[in-house]
GROMACS .gro file of N, CA and C in nm:
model
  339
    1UNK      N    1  -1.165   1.679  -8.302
    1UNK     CA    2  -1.137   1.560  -8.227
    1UNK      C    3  -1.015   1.568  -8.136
    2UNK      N    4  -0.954   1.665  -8.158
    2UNK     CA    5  -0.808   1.692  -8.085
    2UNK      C    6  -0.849   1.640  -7.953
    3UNK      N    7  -0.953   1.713  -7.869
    3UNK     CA    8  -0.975   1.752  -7.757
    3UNK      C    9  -1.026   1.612  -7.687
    4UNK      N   10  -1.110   1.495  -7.778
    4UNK     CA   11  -1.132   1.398  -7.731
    4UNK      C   12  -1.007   1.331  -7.689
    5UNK      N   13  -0.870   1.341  -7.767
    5UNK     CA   14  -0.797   1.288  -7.780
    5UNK      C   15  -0.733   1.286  -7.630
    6UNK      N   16  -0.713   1.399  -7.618
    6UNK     CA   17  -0.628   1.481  -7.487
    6UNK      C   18  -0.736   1.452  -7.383
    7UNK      N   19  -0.831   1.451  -7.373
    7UNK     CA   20  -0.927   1.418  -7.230
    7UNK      C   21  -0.897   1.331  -7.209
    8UNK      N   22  -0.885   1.226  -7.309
    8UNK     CA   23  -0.880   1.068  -7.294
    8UNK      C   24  -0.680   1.029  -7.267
    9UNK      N   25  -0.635   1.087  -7.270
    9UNK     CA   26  -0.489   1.084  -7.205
    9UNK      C   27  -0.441   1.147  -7.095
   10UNK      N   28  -0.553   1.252  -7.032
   10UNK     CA   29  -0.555   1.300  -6.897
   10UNK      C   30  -0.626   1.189  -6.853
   11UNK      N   31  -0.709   1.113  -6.857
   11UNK     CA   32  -0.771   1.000  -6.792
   11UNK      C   33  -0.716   0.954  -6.777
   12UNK      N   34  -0.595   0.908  -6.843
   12UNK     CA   35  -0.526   0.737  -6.839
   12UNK      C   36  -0.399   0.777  -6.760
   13UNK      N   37  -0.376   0.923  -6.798
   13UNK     CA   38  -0.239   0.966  -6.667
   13UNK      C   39  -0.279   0.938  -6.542
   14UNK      N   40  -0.439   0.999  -6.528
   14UNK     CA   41  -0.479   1.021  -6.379
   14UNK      C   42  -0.528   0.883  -6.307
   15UNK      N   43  -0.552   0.803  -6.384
   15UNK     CA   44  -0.573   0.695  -6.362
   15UNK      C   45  -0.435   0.574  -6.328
   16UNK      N   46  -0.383   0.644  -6.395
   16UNK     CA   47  -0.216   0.561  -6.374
   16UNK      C   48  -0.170   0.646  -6.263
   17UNK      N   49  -0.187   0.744  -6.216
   17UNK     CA   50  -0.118   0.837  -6.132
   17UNK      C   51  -0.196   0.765  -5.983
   18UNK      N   52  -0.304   0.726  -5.994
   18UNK     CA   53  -0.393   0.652  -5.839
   18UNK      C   54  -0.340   0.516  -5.850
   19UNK      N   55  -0.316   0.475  -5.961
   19UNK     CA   56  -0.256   0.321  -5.970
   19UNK      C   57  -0.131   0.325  -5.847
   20UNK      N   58  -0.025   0.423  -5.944
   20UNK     CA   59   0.068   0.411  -5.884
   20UNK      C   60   0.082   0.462  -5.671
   21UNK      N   61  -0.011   0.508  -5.668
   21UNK     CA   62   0.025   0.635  -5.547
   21UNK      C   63  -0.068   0.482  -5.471
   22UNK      N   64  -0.177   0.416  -5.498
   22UNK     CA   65  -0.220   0.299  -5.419
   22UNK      C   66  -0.125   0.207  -5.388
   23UNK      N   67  -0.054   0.195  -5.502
   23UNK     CA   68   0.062   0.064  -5.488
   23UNK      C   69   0.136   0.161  -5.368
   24UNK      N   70   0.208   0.231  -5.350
   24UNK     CA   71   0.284   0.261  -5.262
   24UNK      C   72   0.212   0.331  -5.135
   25UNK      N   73   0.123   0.352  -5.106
   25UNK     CA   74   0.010   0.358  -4.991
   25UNK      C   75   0.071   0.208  -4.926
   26UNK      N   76   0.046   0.110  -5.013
   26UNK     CA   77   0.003  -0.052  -4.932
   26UNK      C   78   0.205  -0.082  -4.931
   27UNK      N   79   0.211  -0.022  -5.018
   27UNK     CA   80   0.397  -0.078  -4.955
   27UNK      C   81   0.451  -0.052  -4.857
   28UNK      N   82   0.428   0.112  -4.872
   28UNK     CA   83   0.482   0.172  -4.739
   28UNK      C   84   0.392   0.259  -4.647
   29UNK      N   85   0.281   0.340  -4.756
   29UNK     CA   86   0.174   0.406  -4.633
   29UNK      C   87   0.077   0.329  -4.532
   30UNK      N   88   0.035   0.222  -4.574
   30UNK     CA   89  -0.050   0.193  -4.432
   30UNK      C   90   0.048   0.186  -4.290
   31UNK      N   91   0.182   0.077  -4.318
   31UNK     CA   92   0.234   0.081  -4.184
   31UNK      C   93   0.295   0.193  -4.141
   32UNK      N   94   0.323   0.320  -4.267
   32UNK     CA   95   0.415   0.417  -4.234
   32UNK      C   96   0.318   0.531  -4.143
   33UNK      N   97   0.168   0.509  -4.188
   33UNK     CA   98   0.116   0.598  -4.138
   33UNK      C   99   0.086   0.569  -3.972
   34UNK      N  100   0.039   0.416  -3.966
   34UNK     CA  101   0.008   0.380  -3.846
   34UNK      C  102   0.109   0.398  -3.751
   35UNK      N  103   0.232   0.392  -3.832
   35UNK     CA  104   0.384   0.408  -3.674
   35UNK      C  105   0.387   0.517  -3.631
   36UNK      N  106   0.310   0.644  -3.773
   36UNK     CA  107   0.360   0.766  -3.694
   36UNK      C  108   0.228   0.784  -3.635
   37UNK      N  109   0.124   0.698  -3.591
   37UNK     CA  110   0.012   0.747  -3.483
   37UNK      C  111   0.073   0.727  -3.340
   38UNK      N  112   0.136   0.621  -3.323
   38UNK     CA  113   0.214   0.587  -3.180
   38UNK      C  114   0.362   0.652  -3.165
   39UNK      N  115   0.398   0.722  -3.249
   39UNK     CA  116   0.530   0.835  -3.258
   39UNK      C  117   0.528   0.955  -3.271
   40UNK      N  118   0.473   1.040  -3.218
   40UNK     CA  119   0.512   1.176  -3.253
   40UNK      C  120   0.665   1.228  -3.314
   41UNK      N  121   0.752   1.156  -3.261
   41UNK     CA  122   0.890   1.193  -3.352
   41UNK      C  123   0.902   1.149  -3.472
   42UNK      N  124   0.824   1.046  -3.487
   42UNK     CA  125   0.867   1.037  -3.638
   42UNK      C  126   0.760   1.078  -3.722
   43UNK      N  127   0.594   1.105  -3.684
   43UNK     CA  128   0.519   1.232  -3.744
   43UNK      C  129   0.626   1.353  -3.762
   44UNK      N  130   0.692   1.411  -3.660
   44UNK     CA  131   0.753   1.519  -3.709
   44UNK      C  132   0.837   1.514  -3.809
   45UNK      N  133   0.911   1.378  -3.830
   45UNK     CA  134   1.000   1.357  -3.913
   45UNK      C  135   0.944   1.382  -4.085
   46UNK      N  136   0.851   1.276  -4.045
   46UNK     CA  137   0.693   1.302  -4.163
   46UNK      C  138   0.678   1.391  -4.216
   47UNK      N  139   0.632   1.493  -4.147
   47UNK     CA  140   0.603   1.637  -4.151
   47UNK      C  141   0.723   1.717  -4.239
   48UNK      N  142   0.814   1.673  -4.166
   48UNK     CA  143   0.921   1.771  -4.199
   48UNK      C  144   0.935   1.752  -4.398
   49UNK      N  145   0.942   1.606  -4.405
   49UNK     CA  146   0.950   1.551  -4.568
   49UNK      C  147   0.844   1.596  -4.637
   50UNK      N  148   0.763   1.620  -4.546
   50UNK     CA  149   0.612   1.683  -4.668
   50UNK      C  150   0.650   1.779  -4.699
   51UNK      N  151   0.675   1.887  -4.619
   51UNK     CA  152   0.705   2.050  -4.655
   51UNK      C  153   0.822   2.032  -4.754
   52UNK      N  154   0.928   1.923  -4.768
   52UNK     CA  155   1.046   1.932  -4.857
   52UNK      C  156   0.955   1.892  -5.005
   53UNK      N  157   0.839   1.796  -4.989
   53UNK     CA  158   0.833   1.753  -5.118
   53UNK      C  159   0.726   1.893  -5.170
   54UNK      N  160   0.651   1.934  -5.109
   54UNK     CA  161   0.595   2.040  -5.126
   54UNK      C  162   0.616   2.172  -5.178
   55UNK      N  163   0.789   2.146  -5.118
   55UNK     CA  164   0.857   2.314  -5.198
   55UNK      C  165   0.905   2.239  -5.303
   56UNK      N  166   0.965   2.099  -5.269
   56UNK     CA  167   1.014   2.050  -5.433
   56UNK      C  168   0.925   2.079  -5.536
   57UNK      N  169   0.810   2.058  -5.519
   57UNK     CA  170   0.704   2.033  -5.596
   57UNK      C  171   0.610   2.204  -5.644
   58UNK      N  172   0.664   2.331  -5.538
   58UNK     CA  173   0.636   2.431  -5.597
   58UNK      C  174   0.459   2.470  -5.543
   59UNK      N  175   0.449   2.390  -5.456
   59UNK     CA  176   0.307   2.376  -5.398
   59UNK      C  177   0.241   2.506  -5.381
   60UNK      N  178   0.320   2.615  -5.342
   60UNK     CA  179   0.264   2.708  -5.327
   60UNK      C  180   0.211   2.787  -5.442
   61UNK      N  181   0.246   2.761  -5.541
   61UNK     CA  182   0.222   2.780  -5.650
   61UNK      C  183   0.153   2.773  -5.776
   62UNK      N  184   0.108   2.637  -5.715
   62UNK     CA  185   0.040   2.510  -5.793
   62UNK      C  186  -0.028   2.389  -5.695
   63UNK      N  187  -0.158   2.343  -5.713
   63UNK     CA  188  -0.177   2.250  -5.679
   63UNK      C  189  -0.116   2.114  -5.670
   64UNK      N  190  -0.098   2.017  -5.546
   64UNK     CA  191  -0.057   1.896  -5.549
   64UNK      C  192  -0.148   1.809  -5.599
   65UNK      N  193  -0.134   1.732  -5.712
   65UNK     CA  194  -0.214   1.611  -5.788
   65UNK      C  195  -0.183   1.520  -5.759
   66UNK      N  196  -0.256   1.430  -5.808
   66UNK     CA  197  -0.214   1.295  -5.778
   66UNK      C  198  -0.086   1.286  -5.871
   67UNK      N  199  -0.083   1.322  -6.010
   67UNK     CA  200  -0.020   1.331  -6.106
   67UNK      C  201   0.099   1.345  -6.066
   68UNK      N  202   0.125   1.489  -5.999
   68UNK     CA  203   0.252   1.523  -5.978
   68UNK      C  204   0.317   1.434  -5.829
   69UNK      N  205   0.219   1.392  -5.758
   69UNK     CA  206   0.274   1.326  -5.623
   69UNK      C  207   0.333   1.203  -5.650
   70UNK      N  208   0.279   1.138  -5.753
   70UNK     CA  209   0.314   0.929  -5.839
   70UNK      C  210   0.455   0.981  -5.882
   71UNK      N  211   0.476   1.098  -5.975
   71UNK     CA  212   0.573   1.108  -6.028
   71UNK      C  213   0.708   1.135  -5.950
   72UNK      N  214   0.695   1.236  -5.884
   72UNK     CA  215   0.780   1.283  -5.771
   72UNK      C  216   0.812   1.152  -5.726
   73UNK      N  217   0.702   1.037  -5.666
   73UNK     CA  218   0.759   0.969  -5.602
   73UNK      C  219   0.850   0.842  -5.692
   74UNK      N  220   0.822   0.838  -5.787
   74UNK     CA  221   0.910   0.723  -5.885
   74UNK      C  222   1.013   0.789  -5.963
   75UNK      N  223   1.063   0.975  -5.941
   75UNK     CA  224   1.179   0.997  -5.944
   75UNK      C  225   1.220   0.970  -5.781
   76UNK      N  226   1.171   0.987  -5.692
   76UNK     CA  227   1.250   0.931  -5.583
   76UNK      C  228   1.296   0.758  -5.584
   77UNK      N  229   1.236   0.711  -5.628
   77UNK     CA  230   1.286   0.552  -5.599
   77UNK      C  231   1.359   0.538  -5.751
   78UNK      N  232   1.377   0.597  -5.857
   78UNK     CA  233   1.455   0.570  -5.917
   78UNK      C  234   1.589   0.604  -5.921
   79UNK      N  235   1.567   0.740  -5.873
   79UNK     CA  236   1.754   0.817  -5.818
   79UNK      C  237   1.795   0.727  -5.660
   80UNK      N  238   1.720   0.662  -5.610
   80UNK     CA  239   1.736   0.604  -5.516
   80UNK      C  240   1.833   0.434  -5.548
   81UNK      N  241   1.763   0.428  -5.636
   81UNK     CA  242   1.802   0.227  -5.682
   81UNK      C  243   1.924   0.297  -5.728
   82UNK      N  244   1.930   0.370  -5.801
   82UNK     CA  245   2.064   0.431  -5.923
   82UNK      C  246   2.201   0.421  -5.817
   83UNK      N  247   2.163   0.437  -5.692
   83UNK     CA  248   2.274   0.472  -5.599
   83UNK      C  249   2.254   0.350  -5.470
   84UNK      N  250   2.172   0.237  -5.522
   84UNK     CA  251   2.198   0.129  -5.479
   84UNK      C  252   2.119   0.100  -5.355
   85UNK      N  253   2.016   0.165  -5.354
   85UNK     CA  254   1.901   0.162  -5.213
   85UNK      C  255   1.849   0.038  -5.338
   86UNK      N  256   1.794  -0.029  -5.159
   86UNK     CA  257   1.718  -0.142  -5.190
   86UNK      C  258   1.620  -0.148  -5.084
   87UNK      N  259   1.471  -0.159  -5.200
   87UNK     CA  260   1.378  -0.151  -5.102
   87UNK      C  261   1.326  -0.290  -5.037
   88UNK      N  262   1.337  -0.220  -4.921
   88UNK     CA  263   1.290  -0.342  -4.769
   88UNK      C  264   1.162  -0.443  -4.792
   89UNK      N  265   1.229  -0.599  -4.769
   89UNK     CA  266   1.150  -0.691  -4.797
   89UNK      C  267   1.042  -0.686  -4.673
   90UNK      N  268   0.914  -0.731  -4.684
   90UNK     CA  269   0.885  -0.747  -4.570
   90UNK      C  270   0.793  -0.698  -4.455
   91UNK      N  271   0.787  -0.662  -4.336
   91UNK     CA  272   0.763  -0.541  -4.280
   91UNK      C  273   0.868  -0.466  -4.263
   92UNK      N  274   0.817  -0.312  -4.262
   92UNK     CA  275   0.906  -0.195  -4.265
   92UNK      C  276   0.935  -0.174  -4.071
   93UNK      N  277   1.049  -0.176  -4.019
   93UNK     CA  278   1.122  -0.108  -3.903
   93UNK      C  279   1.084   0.035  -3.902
   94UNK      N  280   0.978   0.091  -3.919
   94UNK     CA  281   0.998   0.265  -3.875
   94UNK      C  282   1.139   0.339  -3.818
   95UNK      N  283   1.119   0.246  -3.722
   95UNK     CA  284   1.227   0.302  -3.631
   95UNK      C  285   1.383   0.304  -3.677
   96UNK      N  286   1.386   0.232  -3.803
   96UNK     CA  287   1.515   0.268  -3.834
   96UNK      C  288   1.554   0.269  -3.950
   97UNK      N  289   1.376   0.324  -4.007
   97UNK     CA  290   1.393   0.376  -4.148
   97UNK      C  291   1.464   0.449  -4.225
   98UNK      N  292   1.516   0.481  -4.356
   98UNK     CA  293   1.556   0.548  -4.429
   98UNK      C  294   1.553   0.703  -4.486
   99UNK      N  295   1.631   0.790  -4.519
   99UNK     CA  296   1.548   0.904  -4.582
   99UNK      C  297   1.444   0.874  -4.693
  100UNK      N  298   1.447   0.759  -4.793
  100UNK     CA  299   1.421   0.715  -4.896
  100UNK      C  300   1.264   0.720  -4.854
  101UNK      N  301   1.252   0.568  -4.769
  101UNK     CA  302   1.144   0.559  -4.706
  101UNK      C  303   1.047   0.674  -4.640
  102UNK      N  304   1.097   0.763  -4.589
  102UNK     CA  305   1.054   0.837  -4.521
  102UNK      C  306   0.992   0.980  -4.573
  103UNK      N  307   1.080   0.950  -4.717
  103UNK     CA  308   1.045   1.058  -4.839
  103UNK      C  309   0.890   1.007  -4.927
  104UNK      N  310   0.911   0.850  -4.926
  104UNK     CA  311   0.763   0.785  -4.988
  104UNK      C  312   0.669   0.829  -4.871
  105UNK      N  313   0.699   0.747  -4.756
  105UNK     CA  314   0.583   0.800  -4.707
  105UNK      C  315   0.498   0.914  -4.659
  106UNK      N  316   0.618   1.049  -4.702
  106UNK     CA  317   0.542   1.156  -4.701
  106UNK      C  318   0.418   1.204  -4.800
  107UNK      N  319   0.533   1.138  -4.963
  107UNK     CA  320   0.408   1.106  -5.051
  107UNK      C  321   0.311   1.077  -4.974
  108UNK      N  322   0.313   0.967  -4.968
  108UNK     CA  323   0.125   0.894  -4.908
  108UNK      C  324   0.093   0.936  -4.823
  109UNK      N  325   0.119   1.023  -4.708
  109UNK     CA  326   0.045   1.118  -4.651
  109UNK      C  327  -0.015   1.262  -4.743
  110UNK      N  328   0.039   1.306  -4.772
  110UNK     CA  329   0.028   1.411  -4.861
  110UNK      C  330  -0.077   1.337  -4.993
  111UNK      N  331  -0.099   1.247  -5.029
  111UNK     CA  332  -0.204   1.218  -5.175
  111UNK      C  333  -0.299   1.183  -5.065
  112UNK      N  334  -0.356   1.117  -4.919
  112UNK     CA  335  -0.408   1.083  -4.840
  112UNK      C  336  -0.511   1.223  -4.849
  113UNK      N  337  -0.408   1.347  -4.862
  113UNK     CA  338  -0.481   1.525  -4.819
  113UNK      C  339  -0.567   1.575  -4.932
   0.00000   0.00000   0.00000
């Protein structure tokens, strides 16, 4: 029965892992993605945070999951609050977004792939 046990707790990770990565899609990826369709500078900016979370994350090495992308991103917003970021009520300013921000929404481009 071990094995039922453990299937059934990879379910509920992976299932908590889309929970979480949807919630922050609608916080910050829909508008984050749409600004960088009318910006190429801040796609590059985009870009640039994917490849950081990507080597953070050892990508070359290992597949990106949903698993590991939820997590990554709620150690980012938790070392983030710790040092007193506060996330933006509201609609998000692209234009004069955060590293913070700009680090989520690479997440949600990257779980998008």
């Amino acid at each position: 029965m071990p094995g039922l046990f453990s299937n059934a707790a990879a379910r509920a990770a992976l299932r908590s892992a889309h929970a979480s990565l949807a919630d922050l899609t609608a916080a910050v990826g829909v508008s984050g993605l749409a600004a960088t369709l009318s910006s190429p500078g801040l796609m590059s900016v985009i870009d640039q945070h994917a490849a950081g979370v990507r080597d953070s994350l050892n990508a070359d090495t290992r597949p990106l999951t949903p698993i590991l992308l939820a997590a990554y991103a709620e150690g980012v917003r938790d070392a983030a609050f710790q040092h007193g970021w506060v996330s933006p009520e509201g609609d998000i300013d692209w234009t004069e977004s955060d590293w913070v921000l700009r680090r989520l929404l690479a997440v949600c481009m990257l779980a998008r792939t």
